[in-house]
Amino acid sequence: MNLPVRCIQCGDIHVITSQEKDPETGLPRWRYTCLDCAVAWWVDQHGGAPGDYERREPWL
């Protein structure tokens, strides 16, 4: 069962996933952003495995 991601600040579930450049390494990294309070944090700091969030090509 997949539960929604909750914001680490406000606890809401209006969270999106995006791929951003890590300022320390310069490599792409997945992060969550809350649409309500605008806080953002790295996916691997929230739990789960980084492979769970790999970019996938859309079905044509």
Short mmCIF file of C-alpha atoms in Angstrom, two decimals:
data_model
loop_
_atom_site.label_atom_id
_atom_site.label_comp_id
_atom_site.label_asym_id
_atom_site.label_seq_id
_atom_site.Cartn_x
_atom_site.Cartn_y
_atom_site.Cartn_z
CA MET A 1 0.00 0.00 0.00
CA ASN A 2 1.45 3.38 -1.01
CA LEU A 3 0.75 6.21 1.39
CA PRO A 4 0.99 9.85 0.29
CA VAL A 5 4.09 11.83 1.20
CA ARG A 6 3.44 14.34 3.97
CA CYS A 7 5.21 17.67 4.17
CA ILE A 8 7.92 17.78 6.82
CA GLN A 9 6.83 21.29 7.85
CA CYS A 10 3.02 21.57 7.59
CA GLY A 11 2.05 17.89 7.28
CA ASP A 12 -0.11 18.39 4.18
CA ILE A 13 -0.08 15.91 1.28
CA HIS A 14 0.12 18.44 -1.59
CA VAL A 15 3.71 17.48 -2.40
CA ILE A 16 5.38 17.19 -5.80
CA THR A 17 8.60 15.44 -6.82
CA SER A 18 11.13 17.14 -9.09
CA GLN A 19 14.69 16.56 -10.15
CA GLU A 20 17.09 19.36 -9.23
CA LYS A 21 20.84 19.92 -9.34
CA ASP A 22 22.52 19.30 -5.99
CA PRO A 23 24.52 22.47 -5.18
CA GLU A 24 27.23 20.45 -3.39
CA THR A 25 27.87 17.76 -6.01
CA GLY A 26 26.46 19.31 -9.19
CA LEU A 27 24.62 16.03 -9.89
CA PRO A 28 20.86 15.67 -10.42
CA ARG A 29 18.94 14.66 -7.32
CA TRP A 30 15.24 14.15 -6.52
CA ARG A 31 13.50 16.46 -4.08
CA TYR A 32 10.01 17.01 -2.68
CA THR A 33 8.36 20.43 -2.65
CA CYS A 34 5.22 21.23 -0.69
CA LEU A 35 2.70 23.22 -2.73
CA ASP A 36 1.16 24.76 0.39
CA CYS A 37 4.11 26.06 2.39
CA ALA A 38 6.83 25.87 -0.33
CA VAL A 39 9.38 24.02 1.82
CA ALA A 40 11.61 21.63 -0.17
CA TRP A 41 13.76 18.70 0.95
CA TRP A 42 15.71 15.86 -0.68
CA VAL A 43 13.82 12.61 -1.21
CA ASP A 44 16.57 10.48 0.29
CA GLN A 45 16.31 12.50 3.51
CA HIS A 46 12.61 11.60 3.81
CA GLY A 47 12.87 7.81 3.57
CA GLY A 48 12.71 5.23 0.83
CA ALA A 49 15.42 4.30 -1.62
CA PRO A 50 16.77 6.73 -4.25
CA GLY A 51 16.03 4.10 -6.95
CA ASP A 52 12.31 4.46 -6.14
CA TYR A 53 12.41 7.91 -7.75
CA GLU A 54 14.51 7.37 -10.89
CA ARG A 55 13.46 9.23 -14.01
CA ARG A 56 11.46 7.01 -16.34
CA GLU A 57 10.67 7.64 -19.98
CA PRO A 58 6.95 8.17 -20.64
CA TRP A 59 5.07 5.53 -22.56
CA LEU A 60 4.59 6.50 -26.18
#
